[in-house]
Structures are given as structure tokens and as C-alpha cells.
mmCIF file of C-alpha atoms and ligand atoms in Angstrom:
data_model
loop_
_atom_site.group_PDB
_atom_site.id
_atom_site.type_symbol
_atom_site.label_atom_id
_atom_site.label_comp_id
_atom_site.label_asym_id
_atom_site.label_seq_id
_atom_site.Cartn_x
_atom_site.Cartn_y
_atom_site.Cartn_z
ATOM 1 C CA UNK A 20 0.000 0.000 0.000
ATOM 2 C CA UNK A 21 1.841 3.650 -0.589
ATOM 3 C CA UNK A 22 0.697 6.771 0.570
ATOM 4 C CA UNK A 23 1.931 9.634 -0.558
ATOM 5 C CA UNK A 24 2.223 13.149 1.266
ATOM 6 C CA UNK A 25 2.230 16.361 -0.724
ATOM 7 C CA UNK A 26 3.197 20.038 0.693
ATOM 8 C CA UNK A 27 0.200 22.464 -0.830
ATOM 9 C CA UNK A 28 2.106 25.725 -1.476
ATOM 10 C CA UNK A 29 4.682 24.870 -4.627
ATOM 11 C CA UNK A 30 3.112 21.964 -6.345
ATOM 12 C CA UNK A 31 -0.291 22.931 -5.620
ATOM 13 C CA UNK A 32 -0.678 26.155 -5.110
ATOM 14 C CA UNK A 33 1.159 28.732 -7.090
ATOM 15 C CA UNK A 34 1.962 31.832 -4.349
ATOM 16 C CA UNK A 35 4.194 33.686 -7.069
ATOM 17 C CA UNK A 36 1.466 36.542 -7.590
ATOM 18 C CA UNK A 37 0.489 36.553 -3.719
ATOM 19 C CA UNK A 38 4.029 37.217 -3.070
ATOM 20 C CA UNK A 39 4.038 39.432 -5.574
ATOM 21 C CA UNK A 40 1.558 41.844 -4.116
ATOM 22 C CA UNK A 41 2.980 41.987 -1.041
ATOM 23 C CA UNK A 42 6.101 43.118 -2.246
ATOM 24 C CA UNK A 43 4.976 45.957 -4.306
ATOM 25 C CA UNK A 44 3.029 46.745 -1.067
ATOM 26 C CA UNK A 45 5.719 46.456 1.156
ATOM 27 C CA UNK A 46 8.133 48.543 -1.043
ATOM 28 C CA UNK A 47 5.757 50.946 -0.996
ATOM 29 C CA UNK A 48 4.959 51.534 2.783
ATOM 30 C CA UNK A 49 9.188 51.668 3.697
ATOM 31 C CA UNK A 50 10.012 54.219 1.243
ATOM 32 C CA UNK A 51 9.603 57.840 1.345
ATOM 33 C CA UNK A 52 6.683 59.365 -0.218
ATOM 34 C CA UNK A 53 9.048 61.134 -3.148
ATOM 35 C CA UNK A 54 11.798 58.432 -3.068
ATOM 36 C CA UNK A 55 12.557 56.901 -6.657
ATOM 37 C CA UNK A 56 12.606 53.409 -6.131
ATOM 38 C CA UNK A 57 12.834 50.058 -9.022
ATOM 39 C CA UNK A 58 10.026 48.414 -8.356
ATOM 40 C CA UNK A 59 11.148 44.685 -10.004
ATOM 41 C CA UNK A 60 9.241 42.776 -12.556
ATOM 42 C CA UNK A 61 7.550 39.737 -11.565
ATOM 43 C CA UNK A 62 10.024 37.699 -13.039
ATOM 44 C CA UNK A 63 12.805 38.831 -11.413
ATOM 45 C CA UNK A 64 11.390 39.206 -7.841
ATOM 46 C CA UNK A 65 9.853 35.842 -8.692
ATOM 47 C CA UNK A 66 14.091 34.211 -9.475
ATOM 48 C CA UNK A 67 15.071 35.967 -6.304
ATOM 49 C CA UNK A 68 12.829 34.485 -4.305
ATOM 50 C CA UNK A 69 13.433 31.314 -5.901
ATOM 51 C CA UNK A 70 17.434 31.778 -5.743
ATOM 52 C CA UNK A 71 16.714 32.406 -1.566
ATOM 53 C CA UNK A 72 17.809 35.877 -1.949
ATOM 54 C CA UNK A 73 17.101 37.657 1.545
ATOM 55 C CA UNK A 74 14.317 39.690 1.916
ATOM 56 C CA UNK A 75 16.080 42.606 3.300
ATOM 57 C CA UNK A 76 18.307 41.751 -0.236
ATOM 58 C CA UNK A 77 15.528 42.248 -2.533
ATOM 59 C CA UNK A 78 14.831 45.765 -0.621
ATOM 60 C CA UNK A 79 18.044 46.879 -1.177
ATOM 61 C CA UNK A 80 18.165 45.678 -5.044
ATOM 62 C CA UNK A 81 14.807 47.587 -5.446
ATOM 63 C CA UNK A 82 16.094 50.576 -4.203
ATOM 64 C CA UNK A 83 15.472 50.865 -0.198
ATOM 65 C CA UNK A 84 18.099 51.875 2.333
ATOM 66 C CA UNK A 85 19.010 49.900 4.842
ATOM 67 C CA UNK A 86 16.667 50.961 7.621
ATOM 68 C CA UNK A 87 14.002 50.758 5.153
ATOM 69 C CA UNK A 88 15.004 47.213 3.657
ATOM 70 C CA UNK A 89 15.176 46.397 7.425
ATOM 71 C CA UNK A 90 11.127 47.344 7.449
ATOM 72 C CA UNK A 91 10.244 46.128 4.291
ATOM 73 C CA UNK A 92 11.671 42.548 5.468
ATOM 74 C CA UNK A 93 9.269 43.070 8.806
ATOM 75 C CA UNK A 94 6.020 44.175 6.804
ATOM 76 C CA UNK A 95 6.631 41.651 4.247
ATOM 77 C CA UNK A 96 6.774 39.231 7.184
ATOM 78 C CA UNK A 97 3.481 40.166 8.938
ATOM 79 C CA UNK A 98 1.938 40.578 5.600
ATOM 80 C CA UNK A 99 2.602 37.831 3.640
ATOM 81 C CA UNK A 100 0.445 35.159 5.040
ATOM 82 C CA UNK A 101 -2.390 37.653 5.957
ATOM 83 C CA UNK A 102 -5.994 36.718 4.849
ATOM 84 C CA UNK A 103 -6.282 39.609 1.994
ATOM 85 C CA UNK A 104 -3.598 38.113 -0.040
ATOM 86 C CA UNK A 105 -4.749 34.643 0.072
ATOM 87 C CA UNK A 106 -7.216 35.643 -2.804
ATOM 88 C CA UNK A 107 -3.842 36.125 -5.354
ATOM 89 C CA UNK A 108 -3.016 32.377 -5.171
ATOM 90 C CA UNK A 109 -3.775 30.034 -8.209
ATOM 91 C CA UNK A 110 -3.304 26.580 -8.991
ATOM 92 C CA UNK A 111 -0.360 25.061 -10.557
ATOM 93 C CA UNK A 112 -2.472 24.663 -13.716
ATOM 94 C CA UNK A 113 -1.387 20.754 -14.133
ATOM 95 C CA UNK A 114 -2.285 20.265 -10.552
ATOM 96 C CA UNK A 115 -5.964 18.586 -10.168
ATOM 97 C CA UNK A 116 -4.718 16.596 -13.471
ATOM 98 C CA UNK A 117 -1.999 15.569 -11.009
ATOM 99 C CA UNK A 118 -3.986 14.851 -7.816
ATOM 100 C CA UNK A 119 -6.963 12.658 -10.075
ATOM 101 C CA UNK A 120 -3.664 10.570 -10.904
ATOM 102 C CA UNK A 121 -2.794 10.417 -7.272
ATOM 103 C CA UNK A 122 -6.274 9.246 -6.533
ATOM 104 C CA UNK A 123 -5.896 6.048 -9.401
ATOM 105 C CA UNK A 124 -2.869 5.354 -7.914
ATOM 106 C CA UNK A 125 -3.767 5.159 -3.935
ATOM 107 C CA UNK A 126 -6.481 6.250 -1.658
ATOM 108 C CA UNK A 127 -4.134 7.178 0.844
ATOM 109 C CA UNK A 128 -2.995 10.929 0.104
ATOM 110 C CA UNK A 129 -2.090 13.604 2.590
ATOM 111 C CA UNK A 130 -1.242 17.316 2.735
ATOM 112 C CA UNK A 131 1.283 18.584 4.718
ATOM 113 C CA UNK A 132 1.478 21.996 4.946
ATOM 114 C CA UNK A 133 3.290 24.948 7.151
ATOM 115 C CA UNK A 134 -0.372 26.523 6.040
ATOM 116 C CA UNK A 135 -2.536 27.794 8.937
ATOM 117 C CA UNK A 136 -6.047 25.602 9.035
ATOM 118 C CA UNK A 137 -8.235 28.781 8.013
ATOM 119 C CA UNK A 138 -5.999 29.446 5.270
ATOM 120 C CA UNK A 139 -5.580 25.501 4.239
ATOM 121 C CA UNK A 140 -9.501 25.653 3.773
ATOM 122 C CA UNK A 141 -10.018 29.442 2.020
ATOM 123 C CA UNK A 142 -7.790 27.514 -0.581
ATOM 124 C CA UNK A 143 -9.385 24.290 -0.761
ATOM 125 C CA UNK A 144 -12.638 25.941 -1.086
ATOM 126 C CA UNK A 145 -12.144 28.605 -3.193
ATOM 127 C CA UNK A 146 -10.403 26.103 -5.727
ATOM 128 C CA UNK A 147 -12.733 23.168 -5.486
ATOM 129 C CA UNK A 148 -10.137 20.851 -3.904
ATOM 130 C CA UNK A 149 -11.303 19.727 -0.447
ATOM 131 C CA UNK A 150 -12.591 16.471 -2.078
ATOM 132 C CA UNK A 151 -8.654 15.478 -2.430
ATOM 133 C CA UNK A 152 -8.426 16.239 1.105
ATOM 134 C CA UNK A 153 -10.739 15.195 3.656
ATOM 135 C CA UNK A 154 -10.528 16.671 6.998
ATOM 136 C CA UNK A 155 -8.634 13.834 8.589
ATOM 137 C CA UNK A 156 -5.670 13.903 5.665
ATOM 138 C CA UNK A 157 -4.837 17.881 6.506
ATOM 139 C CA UNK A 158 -1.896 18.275 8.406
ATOM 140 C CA UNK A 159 -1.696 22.239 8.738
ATOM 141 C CA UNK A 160 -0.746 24.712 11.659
ATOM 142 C CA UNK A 161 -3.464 25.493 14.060
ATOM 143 C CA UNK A 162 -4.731 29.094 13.472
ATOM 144 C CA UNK A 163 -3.382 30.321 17.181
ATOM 145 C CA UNK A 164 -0.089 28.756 17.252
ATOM 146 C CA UNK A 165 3.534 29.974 17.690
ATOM 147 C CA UNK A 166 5.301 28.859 14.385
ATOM 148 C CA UNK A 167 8.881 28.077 15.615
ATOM 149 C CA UNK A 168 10.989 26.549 12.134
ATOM 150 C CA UNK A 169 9.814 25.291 9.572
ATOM 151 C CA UNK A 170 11.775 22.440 9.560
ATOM 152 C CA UNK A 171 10.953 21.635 12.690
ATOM 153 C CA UNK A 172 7.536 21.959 11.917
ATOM 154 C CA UNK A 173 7.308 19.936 9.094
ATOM 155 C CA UNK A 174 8.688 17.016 10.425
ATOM 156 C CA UNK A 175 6.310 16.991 13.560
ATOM 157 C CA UNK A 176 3.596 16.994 11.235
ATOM 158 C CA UNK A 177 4.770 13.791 9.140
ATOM 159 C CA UNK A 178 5.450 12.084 12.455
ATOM 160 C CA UNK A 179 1.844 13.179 13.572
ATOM 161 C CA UNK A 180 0.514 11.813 10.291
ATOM 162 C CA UNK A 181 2.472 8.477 10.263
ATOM 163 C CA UNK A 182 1.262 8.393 13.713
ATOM 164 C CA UNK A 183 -2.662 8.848 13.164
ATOM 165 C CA UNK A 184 -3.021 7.665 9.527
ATOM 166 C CA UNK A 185 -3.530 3.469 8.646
ATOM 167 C CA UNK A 186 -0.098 1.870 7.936
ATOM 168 C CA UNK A 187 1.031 1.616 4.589
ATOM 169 C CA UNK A 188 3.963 -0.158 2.949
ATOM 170 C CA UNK A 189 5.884 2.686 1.491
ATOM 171 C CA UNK A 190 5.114 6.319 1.661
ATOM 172 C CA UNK A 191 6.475 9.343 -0.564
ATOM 173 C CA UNK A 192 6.790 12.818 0.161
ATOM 174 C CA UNK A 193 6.457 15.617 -2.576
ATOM 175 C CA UNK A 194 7.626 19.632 -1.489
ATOM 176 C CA UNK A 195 9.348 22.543 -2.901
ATOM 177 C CA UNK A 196 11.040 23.838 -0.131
ATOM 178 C CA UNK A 197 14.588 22.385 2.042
ATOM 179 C CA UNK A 198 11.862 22.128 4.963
ATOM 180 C CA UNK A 199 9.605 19.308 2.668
ATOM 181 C CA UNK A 200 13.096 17.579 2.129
ATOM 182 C CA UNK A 201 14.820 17.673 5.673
ATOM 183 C CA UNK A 202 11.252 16.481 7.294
ATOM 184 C CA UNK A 203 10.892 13.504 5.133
ATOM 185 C CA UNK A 204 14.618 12.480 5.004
ATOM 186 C CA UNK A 205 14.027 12.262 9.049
ATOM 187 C CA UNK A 206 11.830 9.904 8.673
ATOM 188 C CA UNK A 207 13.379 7.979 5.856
ATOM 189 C CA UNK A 208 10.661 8.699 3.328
ATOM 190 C CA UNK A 209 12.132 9.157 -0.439
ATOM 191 C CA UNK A 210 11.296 13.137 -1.666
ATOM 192 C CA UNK A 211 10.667 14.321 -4.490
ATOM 193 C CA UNK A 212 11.231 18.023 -5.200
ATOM 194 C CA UNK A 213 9.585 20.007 -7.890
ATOM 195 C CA UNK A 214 10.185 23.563 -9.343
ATOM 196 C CA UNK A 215 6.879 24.964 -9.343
ATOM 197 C CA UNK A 216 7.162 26.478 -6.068
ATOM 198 C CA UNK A 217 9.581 28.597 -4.361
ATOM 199 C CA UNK A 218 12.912 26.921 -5.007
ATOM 200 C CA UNK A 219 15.170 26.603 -8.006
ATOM 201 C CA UNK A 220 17.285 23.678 -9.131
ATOM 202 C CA UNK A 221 20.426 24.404 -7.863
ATOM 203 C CA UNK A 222 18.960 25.321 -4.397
ATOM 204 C CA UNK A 223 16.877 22.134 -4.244
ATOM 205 C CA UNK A 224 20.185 20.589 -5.707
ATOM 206 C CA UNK A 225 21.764 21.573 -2.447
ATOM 207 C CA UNK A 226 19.286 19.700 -0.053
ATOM 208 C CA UNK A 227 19.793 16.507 -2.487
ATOM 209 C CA UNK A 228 16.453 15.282 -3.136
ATOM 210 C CA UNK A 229 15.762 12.012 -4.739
ATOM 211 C CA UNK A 230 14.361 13.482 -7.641
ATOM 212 C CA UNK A 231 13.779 17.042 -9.080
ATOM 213 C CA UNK A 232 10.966 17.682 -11.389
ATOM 214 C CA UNK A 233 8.851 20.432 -12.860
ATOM 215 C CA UNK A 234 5.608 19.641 -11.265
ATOM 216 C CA UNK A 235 3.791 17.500 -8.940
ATOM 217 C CA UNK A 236 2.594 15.904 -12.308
ATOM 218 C CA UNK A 237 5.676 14.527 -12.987
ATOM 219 C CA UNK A 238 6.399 13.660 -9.478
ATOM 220 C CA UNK A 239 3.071 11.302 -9.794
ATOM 221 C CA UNK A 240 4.797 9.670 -13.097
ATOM 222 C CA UNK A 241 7.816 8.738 -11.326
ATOM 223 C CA UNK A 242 6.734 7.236 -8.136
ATOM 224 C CA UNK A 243 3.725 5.325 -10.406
ATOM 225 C CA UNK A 244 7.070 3.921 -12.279
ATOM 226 C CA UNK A 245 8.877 2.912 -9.365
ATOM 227 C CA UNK A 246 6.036 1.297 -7.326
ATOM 228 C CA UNK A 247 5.771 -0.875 -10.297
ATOM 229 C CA UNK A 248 8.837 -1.602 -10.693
ATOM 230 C CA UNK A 249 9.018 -1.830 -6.968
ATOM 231 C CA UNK A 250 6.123 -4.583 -7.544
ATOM 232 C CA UNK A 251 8.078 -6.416 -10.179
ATOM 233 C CA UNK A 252 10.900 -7.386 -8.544
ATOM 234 C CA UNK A 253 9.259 -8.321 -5.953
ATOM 235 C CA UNK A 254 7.182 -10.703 -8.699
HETATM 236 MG MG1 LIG B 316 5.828 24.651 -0.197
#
């Protein structure tokens, strides 16, 4: 029996425009009123963010001194997982093709997210997802928590899954983040990574996944193959 546990934000969700926002928001509350500033295309804030560029970084690239990068990194923060920008996220547009594959291929799928529950469910509601993920298969943050790192994070909730959820034979994790990796690799599960989300290659590279793909699509392709061939030589 495999299971197979998917992070939300990266091959799900697409949070490139949400983040987006914020940052022409932010960049507009540090400066001064008559400062010139470069406000960056989405593009290239998009590769920063991807590259792991610093937030205070991306401040100073755009233009902000340093006290004001300093703010624009703090706003961003408080901002950037606030309920009005929730509404900019999309789906990856190959995703529900992806999770209907998921569903031929096992009954047993999670999410594991670093999402808050009321923003786990705006999503899954707003997109017409929640069928993919019952209440009992969404591992999120409660909404009144203290968030410590996400590393840390992640990996309680796959042990709180594995924990609560029938056994299974092999399980899989798919993220787009070093957090998705580290948390399965501590509990031995392979990982795939994909580049949807809010990584590139060569910083996914880094954290040495077992695979690297585009999309949770092709993440579905390759564990499909190697649960067969899993199955054959076991035959
Ligand atoms: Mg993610």
C-alpha cells in the first residue's frame, strides 16, 4: 500500500502573484513618499525568491536603504500570510490533473502543509479541492499557534501523520522547499522536489532530493514507475 504526502504551497498552489503583491506593497509603505525606487518585474522578484535571496536583499536591489530594507523585510513578514492576499493564489495549472492521478494510484494521500487551518480551507474551497483532502488527511498549523521553524515543523507533522493515519507499505513525500526535504529524510521517506514552487534547481540541488521535477505531475509519473517496478521485482 503507498501513501503519498504532498506540501500544498509549490506543487499545488502557485503563491508567485500573492508574493508578488505583497512586495509591491511592502516597497511601498518603507520608502519615502518622493523616493525613486525600481520596483522589479515579476520575473525577477519571482528568481530571487526562488534563488533564496534575503528579503532585506531584494529591498536593497529595489532601491530601499538599509533601515528601510530592514522594514520592508518586517512588513513583508506580517503581511505575507495575511488573509487579503490569500485571494492572489492560483493553482499550478497541471495540478488537479496531477492529484486525479494520485487518486488512481492510492487512496491514501495527505497534505502537509506549514499553512494555517483557516488558510488551508479558504484555498481548498475557493479552488474546489477539499474532495482530495478530507478533513482527517490535513496536516496544517493550528490558526493560534507559535510557528517556531519550519523544519521543525514539518517534520512533527509527518510524524503526527504516520502516527494517526492506517499503515502503509511505502510512503512518498512531494515539497518545494529544504523544509519538505529535511522532514521527510528524518523519517526515511524518499522526496521528491519540484520547481513549481519557491525553489530553483540548484537550491533544491543543495538539499539533495531524490528526484527534481517540474511539477507535482511529474512527481506522480515517477513514483507510479517505481512502485511498479518496486512490484516487479518483488514478482
Ligand atoms: Mg511549499
Amino acid at each position: 500500500m503507498l501513501r503519498i504526502f504532498t506540501d500544498f504551497d509549490g506543487p499545488i498552489m502557485d503563491v508567485s502573484e500573492r508574493y508578488y503583491q505583497v512586495y509591491q506593497y511592502c516597497l511601498e509603505a518603507a520608502k519615502e513618499p518622493d523616493q525613486t525606487i525600481t520596483q522589479l518585474a515579476k520575473g525577477e522578484f519571482w528568481r530571487l525568491k526562488r534563488a533564496q535571496v534575503p528579503e532585506r536583499q531584494i529591498g536593497a536591489i529595489s532601491g530601499l536603504h538599509d533601515d528601510q530594507a530592514r522594514r520592508f523585510a518586517l512588513l513583508r513578514r506580517e503581511n505575507v500570510h495575511s488573509h487579503d492576499y490569500l485571494k492572489y493564489d492560483q493553482p499550478v495549472p497541471s495540478a488537479v490533473d496531477a492529484l486525479e492521478q494520485i487518486q488512481a494510484l492510492t487512496p491514501h494521500l495527505a497534505v502537509v502543509t506549514m499553512r494555517r487551518q483557516h488558510a488551508l480551507s479558504f484555498a481548498l474551497g475557493q479552488h474546489g479541492l477539499r474532495h482530495f483532502f478530507p478533513q482527517d488527511v490535513q496536516y496544517c498549523l493550528p490558526d493560534v499557534y507559535v510557528k517556531t521553524h519550519d523544519v521543525i515543523e514539518k517534520t512533527r507533522l509527518i510524524e503526527k501523520a504516520m502516527g494517526e493515519l492506517p499503515p502503509v507499505t511505502e510512503t512518498w513525500m512531494i515539497g518545494d522547499t529544504e523544509a519538505d526535504i529535511a522532514a521527510a529524510r528524518s523519517h526515511d521517506l524518499p522526496v521528491i522536489a519540484v520547481l513549481s514552487g519557491i525553489r530553483d534547481r540548484d537550491r533544491l540541488s543543495t538539499y539533495d532530493p531524490d528526484f527534481i521535477v517540474d511539477t507535482l505531475k511529474d512527481a506522480v509519473a515517477i513514483i507510479a514507475t517505481q512502485v511498479s517496478s518496486g512490484a516487479d521485482s518483488q514478482a
